[in-house]
mmCIF file of C-alpha atoms in Angstrom:
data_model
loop_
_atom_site.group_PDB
_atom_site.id
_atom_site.type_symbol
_atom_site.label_atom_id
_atom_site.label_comp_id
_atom_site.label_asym_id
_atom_site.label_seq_id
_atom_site.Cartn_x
_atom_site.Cartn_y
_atom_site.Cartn_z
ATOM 1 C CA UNK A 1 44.757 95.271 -52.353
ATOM 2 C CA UNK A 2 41.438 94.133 -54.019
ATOM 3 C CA UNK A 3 37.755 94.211 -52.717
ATOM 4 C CA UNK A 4 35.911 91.428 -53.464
ATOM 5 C CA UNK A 5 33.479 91.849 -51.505
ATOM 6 C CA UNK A 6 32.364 93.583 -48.376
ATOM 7 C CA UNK A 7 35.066 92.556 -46.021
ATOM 8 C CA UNK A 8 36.699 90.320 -48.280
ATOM 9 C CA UNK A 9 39.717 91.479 -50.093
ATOM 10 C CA UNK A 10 43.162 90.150 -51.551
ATOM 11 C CA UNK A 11 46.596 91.079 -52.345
ATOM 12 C CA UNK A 12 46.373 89.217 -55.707
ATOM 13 C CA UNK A 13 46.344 91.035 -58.929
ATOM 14 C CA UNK A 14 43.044 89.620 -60.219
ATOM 15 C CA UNK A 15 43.788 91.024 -63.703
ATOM 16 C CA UNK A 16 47.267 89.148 -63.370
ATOM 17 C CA UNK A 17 45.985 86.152 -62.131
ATOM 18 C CA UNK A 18 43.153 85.812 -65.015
ATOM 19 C CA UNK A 19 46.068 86.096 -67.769
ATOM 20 C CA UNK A 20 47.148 83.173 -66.221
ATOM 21 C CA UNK A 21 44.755 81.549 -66.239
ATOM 22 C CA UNK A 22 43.758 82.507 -69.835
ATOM 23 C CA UNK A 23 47.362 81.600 -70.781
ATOM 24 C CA UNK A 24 46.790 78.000 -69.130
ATOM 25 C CA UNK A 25 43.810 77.740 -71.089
ATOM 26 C CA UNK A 26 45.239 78.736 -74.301
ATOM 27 C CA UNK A 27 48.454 76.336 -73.445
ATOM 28 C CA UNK A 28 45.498 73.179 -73.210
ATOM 29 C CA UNK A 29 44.115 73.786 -76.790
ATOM 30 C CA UNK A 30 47.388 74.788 -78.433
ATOM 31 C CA UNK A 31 48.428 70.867 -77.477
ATOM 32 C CA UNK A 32 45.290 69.336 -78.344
ATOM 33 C CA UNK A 33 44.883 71.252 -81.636
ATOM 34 C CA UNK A 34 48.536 70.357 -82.452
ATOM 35 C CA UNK A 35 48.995 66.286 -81.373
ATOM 36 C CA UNK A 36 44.924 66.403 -83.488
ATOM 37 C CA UNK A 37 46.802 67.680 -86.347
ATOM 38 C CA UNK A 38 49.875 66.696 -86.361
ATOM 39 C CA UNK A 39 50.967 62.730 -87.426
ATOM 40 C CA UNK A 40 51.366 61.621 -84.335
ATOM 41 C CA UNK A 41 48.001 61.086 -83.859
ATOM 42 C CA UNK A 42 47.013 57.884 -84.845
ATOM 43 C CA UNK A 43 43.463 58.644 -86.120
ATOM 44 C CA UNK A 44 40.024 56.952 -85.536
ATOM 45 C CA UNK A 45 39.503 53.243 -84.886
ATOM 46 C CA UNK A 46 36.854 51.162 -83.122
ATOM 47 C CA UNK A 47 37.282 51.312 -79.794
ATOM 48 C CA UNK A 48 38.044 48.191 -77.696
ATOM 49 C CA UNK A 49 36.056 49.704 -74.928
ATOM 50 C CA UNK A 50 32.185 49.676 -75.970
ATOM 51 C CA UNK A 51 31.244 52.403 -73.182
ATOM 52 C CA UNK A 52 33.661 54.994 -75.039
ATOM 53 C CA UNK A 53 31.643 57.578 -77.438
ATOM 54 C CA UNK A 54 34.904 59.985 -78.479
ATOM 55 C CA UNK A 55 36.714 59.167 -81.035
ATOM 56 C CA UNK A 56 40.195 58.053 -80.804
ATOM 57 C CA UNK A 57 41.582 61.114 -82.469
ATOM 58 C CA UNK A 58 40.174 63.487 -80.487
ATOM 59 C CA UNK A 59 40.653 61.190 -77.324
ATOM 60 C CA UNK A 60 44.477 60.885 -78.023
ATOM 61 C CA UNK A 61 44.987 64.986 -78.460
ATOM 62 C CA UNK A 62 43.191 65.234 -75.397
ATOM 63 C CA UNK A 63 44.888 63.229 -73.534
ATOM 64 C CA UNK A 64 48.423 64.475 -74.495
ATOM 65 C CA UNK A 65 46.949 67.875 -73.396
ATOM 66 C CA UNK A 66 45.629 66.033 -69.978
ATOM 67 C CA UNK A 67 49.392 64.944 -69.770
ATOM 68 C CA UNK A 68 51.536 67.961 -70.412
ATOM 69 C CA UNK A 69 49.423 69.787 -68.186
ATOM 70 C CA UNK A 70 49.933 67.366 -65.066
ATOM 71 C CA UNK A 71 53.646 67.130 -65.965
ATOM 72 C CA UNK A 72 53.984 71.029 -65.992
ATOM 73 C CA UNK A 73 51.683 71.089 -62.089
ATOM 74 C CA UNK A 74 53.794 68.324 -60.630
ATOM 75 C CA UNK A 75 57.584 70.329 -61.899
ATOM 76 C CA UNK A 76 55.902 73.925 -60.476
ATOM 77 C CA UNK A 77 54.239 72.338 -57.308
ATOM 78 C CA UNK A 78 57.957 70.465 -56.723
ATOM 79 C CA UNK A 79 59.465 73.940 -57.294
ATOM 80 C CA UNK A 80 57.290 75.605 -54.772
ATOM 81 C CA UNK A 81 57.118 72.743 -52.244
ATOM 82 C CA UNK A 82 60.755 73.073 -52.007
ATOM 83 C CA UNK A 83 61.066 76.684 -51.927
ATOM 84 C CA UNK A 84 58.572 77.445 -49.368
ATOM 85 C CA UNK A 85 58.402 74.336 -47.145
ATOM 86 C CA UNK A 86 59.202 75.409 -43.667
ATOM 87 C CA UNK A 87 59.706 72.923 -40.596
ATOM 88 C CA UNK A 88 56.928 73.864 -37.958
ATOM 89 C CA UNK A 89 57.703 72.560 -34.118
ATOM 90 C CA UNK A 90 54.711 74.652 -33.256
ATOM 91 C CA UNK A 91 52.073 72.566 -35.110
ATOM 92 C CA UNK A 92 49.450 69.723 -33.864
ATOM 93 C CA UNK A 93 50.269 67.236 -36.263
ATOM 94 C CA UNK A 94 52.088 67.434 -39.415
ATOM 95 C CA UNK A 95 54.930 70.040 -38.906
ATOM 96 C CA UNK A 96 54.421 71.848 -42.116
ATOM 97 C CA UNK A 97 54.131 75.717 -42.207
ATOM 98 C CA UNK A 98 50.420 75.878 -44.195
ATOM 99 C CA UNK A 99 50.750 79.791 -43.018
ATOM 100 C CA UNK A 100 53.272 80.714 -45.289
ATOM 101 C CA UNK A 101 52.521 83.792 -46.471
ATOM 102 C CA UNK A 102 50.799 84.256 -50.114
ATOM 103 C CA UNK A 103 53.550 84.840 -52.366
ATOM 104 C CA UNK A 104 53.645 85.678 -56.782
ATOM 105 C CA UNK A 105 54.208 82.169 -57.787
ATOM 106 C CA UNK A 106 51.354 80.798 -56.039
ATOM 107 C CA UNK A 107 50.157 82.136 -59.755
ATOM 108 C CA UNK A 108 51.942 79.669 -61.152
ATOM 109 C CA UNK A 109 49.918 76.578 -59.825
ATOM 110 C CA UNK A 110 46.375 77.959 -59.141
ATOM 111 C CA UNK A 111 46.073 79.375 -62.338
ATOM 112 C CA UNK A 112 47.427 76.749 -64.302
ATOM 113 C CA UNK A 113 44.792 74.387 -62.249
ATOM 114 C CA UNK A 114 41.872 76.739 -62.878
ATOM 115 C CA UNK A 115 42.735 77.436 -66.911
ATOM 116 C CA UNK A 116 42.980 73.703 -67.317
ATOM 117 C CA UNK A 117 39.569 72.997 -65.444
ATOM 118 C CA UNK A 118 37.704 75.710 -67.774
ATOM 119 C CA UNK A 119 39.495 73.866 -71.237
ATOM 120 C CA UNK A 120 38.348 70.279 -70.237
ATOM 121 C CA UNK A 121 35.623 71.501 -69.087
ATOM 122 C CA UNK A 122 34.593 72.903 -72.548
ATOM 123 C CA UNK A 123 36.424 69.590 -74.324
ATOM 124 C CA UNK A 124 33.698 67.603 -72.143
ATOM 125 C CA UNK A 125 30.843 69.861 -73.500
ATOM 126 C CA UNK A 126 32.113 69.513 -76.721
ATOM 127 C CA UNK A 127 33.556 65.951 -77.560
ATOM 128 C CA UNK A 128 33.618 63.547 -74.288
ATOM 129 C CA UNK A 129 30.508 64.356 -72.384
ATOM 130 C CA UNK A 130 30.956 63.512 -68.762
ATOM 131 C CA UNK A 131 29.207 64.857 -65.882
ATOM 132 C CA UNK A 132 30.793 63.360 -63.146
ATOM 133 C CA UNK A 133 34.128 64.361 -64.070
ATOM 134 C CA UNK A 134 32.587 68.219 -65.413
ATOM 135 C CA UNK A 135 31.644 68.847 -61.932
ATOM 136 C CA UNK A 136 34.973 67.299 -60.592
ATOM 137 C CA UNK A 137 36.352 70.193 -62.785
ATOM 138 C CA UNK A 138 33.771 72.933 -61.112
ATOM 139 C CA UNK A 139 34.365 71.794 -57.564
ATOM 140 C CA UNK A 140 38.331 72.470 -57.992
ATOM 141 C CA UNK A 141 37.512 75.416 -59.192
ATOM 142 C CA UNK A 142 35.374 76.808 -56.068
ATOM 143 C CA UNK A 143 38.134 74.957 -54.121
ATOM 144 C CA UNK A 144 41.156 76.345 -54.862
ATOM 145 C CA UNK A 145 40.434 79.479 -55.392
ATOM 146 C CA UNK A 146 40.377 80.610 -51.398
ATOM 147 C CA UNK A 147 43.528 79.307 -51.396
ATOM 148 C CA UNK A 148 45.185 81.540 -54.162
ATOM 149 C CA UNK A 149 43.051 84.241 -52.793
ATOM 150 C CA UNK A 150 43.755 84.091 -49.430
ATOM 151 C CA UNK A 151 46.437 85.812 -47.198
ATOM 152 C CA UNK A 152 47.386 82.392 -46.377
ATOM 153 C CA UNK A 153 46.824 78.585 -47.868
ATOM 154 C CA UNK A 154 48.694 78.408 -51.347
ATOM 155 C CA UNK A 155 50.595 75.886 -49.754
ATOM 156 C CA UNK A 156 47.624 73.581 -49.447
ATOM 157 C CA UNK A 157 46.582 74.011 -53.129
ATOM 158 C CA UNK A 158 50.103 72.921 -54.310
ATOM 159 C CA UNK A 159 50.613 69.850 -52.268
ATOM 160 C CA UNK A 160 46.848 68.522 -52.797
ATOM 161 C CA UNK A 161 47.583 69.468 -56.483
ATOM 162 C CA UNK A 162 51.119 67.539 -56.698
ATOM 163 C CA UNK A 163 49.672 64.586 -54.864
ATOM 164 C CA UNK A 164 46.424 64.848 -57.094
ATOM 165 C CA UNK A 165 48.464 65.128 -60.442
ATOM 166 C CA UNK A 166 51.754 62.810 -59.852
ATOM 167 C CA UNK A 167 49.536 60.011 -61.079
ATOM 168 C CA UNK A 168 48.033 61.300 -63.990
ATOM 169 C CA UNK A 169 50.284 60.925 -66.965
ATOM 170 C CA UNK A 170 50.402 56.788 -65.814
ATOM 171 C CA UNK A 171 45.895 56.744 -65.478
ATOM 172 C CA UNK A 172 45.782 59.050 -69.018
ATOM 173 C CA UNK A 173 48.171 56.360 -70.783
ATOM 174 C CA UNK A 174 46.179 53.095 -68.666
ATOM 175 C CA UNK A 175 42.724 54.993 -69.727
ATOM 176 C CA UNK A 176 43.488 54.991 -73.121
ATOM 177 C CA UNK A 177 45.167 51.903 -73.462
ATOM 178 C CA UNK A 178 41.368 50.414 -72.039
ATOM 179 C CA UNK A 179 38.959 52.166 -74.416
ATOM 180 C CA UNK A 180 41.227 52.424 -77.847
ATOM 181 C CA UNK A 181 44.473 49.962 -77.289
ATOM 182 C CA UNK A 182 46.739 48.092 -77.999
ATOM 183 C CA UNK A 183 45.451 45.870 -75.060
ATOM 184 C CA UNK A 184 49.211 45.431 -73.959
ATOM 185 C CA UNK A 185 49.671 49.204 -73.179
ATOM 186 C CA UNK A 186 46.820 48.948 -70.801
ATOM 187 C CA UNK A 187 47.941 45.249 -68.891
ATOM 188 C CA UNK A 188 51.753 46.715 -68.801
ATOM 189 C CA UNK A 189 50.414 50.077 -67.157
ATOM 190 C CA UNK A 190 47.354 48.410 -64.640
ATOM 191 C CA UNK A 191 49.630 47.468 -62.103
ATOM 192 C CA UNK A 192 51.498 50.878 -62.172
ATOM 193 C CA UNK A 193 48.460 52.729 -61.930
ATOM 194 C CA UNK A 194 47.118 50.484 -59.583
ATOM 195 C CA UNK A 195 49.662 50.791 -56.671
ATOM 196 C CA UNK A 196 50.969 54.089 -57.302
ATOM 197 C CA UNK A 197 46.778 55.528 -57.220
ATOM 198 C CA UNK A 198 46.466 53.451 -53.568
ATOM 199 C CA UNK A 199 49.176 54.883 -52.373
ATOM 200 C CA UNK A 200 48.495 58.482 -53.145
ATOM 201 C CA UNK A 201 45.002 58.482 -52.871
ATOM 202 C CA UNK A 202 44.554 55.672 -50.174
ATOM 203 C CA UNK A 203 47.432 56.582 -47.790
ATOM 204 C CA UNK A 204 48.688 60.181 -48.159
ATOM 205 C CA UNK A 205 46.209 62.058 -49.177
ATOM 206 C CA UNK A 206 44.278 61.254 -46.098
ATOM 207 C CA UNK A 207 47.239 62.234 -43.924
ATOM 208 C CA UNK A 208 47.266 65.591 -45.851
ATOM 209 C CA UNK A 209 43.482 66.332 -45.157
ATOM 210 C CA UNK A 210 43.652 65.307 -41.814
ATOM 211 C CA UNK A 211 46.070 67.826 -40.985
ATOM 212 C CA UNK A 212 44.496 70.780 -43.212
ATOM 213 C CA UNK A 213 40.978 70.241 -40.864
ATOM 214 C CA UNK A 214 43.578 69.963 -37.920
ATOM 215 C CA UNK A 215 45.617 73.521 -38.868
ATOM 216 C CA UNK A 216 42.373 75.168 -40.234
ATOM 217 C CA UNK A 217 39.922 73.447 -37.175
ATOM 218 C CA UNK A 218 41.861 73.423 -34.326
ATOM 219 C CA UNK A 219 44.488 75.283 -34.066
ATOM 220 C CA UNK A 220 44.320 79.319 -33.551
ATOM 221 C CA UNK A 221 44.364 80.831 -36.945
ATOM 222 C CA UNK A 222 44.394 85.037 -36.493
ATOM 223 C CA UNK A 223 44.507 87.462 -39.669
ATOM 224 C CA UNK A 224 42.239 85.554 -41.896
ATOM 225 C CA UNK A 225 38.259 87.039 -40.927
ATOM 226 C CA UNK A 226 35.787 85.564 -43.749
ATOM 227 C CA UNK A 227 38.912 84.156 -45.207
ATOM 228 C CA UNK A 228 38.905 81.051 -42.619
ATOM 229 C CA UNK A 229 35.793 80.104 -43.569
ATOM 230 C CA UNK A 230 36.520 79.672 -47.265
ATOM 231 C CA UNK A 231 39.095 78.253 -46.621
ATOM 232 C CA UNK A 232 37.248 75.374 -44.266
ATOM 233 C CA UNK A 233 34.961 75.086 -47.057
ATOM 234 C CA UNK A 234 37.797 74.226 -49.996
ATOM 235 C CA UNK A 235 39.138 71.691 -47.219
ATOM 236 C CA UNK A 236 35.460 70.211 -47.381
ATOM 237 C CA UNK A 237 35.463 70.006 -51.163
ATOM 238 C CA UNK A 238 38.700 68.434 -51.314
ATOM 239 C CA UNK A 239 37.395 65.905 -48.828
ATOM 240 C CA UNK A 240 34.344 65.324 -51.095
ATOM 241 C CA UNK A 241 36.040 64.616 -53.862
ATOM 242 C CA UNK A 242 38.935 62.790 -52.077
ATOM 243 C CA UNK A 243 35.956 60.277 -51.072
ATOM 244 C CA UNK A 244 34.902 59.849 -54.431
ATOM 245 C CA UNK A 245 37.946 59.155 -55.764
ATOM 246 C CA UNK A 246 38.210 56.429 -53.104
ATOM 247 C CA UNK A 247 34.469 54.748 -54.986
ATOM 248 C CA UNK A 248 36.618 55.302 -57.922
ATOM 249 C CA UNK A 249 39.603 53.111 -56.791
ATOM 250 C CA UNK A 250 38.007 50.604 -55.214
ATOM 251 C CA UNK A 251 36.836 49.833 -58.783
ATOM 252 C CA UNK A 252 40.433 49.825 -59.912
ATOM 253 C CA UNK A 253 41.418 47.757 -57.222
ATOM 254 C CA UNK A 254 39.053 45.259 -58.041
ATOM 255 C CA UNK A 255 39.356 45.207 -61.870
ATOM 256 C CA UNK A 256 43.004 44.952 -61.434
ATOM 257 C CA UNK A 257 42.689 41.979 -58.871
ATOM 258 C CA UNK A 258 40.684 39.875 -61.486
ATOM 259 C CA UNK A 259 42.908 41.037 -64.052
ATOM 260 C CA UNK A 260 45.559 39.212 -62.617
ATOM 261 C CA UNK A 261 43.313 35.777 -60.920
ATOM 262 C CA UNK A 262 42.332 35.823 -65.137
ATOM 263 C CA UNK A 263 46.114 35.758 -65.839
ATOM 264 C CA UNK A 264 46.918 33.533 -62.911
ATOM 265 C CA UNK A 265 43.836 30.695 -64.192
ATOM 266 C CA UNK A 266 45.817 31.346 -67.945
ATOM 267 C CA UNK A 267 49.424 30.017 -66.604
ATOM 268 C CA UNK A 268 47.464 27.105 -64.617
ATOM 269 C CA UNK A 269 45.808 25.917 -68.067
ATOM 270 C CA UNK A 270 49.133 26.101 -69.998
#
């Protein structure tokens, strides 16, 4: 057992934990440094997207990096959602066990989320300066870490992670499809993106966060001390940025719905 601080402490292995994370963060630039080198990449171009200020090279080894890291959360959330999902009569709302205890793995996924964070976070600094999404990266941070840290809640970080991350490969391809092309990538993937965003972002991710404020709120939660409070707080900073990825795709919504009136007025001409 570890002392953070004064009344604080955890079972975790901190020293374990960080060469996770380090490993995670080493894993991010090993694939950028290798799709940037390698031919695969298909090297600099104008972008079709006048906003964009990266270059295509470095956007498309990014990206790829972006990629195999969601792919690898969503296959070790899946793992642990399935091995530690427990039905729970005893609950207000959802009957999911969010009190299963911490266990090893929870490594896995927290640390994997927190080394990727810290490399795009220094690829932002470095290459594709964006502020919004740098402090996207910082708030997931301060987030999730109660929840590896914790005696309970490891179960809340994978879930919000698999349901934050099943979309990403689809956005990364639909992204770069906008700034760099070819323009049919991006028109094949907008619908795709489109409804499968809504639907994750718009319908159960809600559910989820209702029921976190509901099991961390409401009901009677014994064994945690300064713990419950961190934990409350993570569940605010999820709902933050759950709200602004709402702003977020309500512009995707509406780009894709004159997307296709453009496409519709097309067909009428011909």
């Amino acid at each position: 057992m570890t002392e953070l601080l004064p009344g604080l402490t955890t079972d975790v292995d901190i020293l374990v934990f960080g060469q996770y994370v380090v490993g995670a963060f080493a894993a991010y630039w090993s694939i950028f440094l290798l799709t940037y080198f390698l031919p695969i990449n298909p090297g600099d171009a104008k972008p079709l997207n006048p906003k964009t200020t990266c270059r295509r090279s470095i956007a498309f080894a990014n990206r790829c990096a972006a990629i195999s890291h969601a792919i690898a959360e969503m296959v070790i959330a899946t793992y642990m959602i399935h091995k530690y999902f427990r039905y729970d009569s005893t609950r207000l709302f959802l009957p999911i066990n969010w009190d299963a205890p911490l266990q090893g793995d929870a490594h896995y996924i927290c640390a994997l989320v927190v080394g990727y964070c810290f490399a795009d976070g220094l690829y932002l600094v470095l290459f594709e300066y964006d502020f919004l999404m740098f402090a996207h990266h910082v708030a997931v941070v301060i987030g999730i870490l109660p929840c590896q840290l914790a005696p309970y809640g490891f179960l809340i970080a994978t879930t919000s992670t698999w349901v934050a991350e099943v979309t990403n490969p689809v956005q990364n391809v639909w992204q770069y499809g906008r700034d760099f092309g070819p323009k049919q990538m991006y028109q094949a993937m907008s619908g795709l993106f489109t409804y499968s965003f809504a639907i994750c972002r718009g319908i159960i991710m809600p559910v989820l966060l209702l029921d976190y404020y509901v099991f961390l709120f409401l009901e009677v939660r014994e064994g945690l001390g300064m713990w419950l409070w961190l934990l409350r707080l993570s569940v605010i900073i999820f709902t933050i940025g759950w709200f602004g990825s709402l702003m977020w795709l309500k512009g995707v919504i509406l780009g894709y719905w004159r997307y296709l009136e453009k496409k519709k007025a097309k067909k009428e001409k011909a």
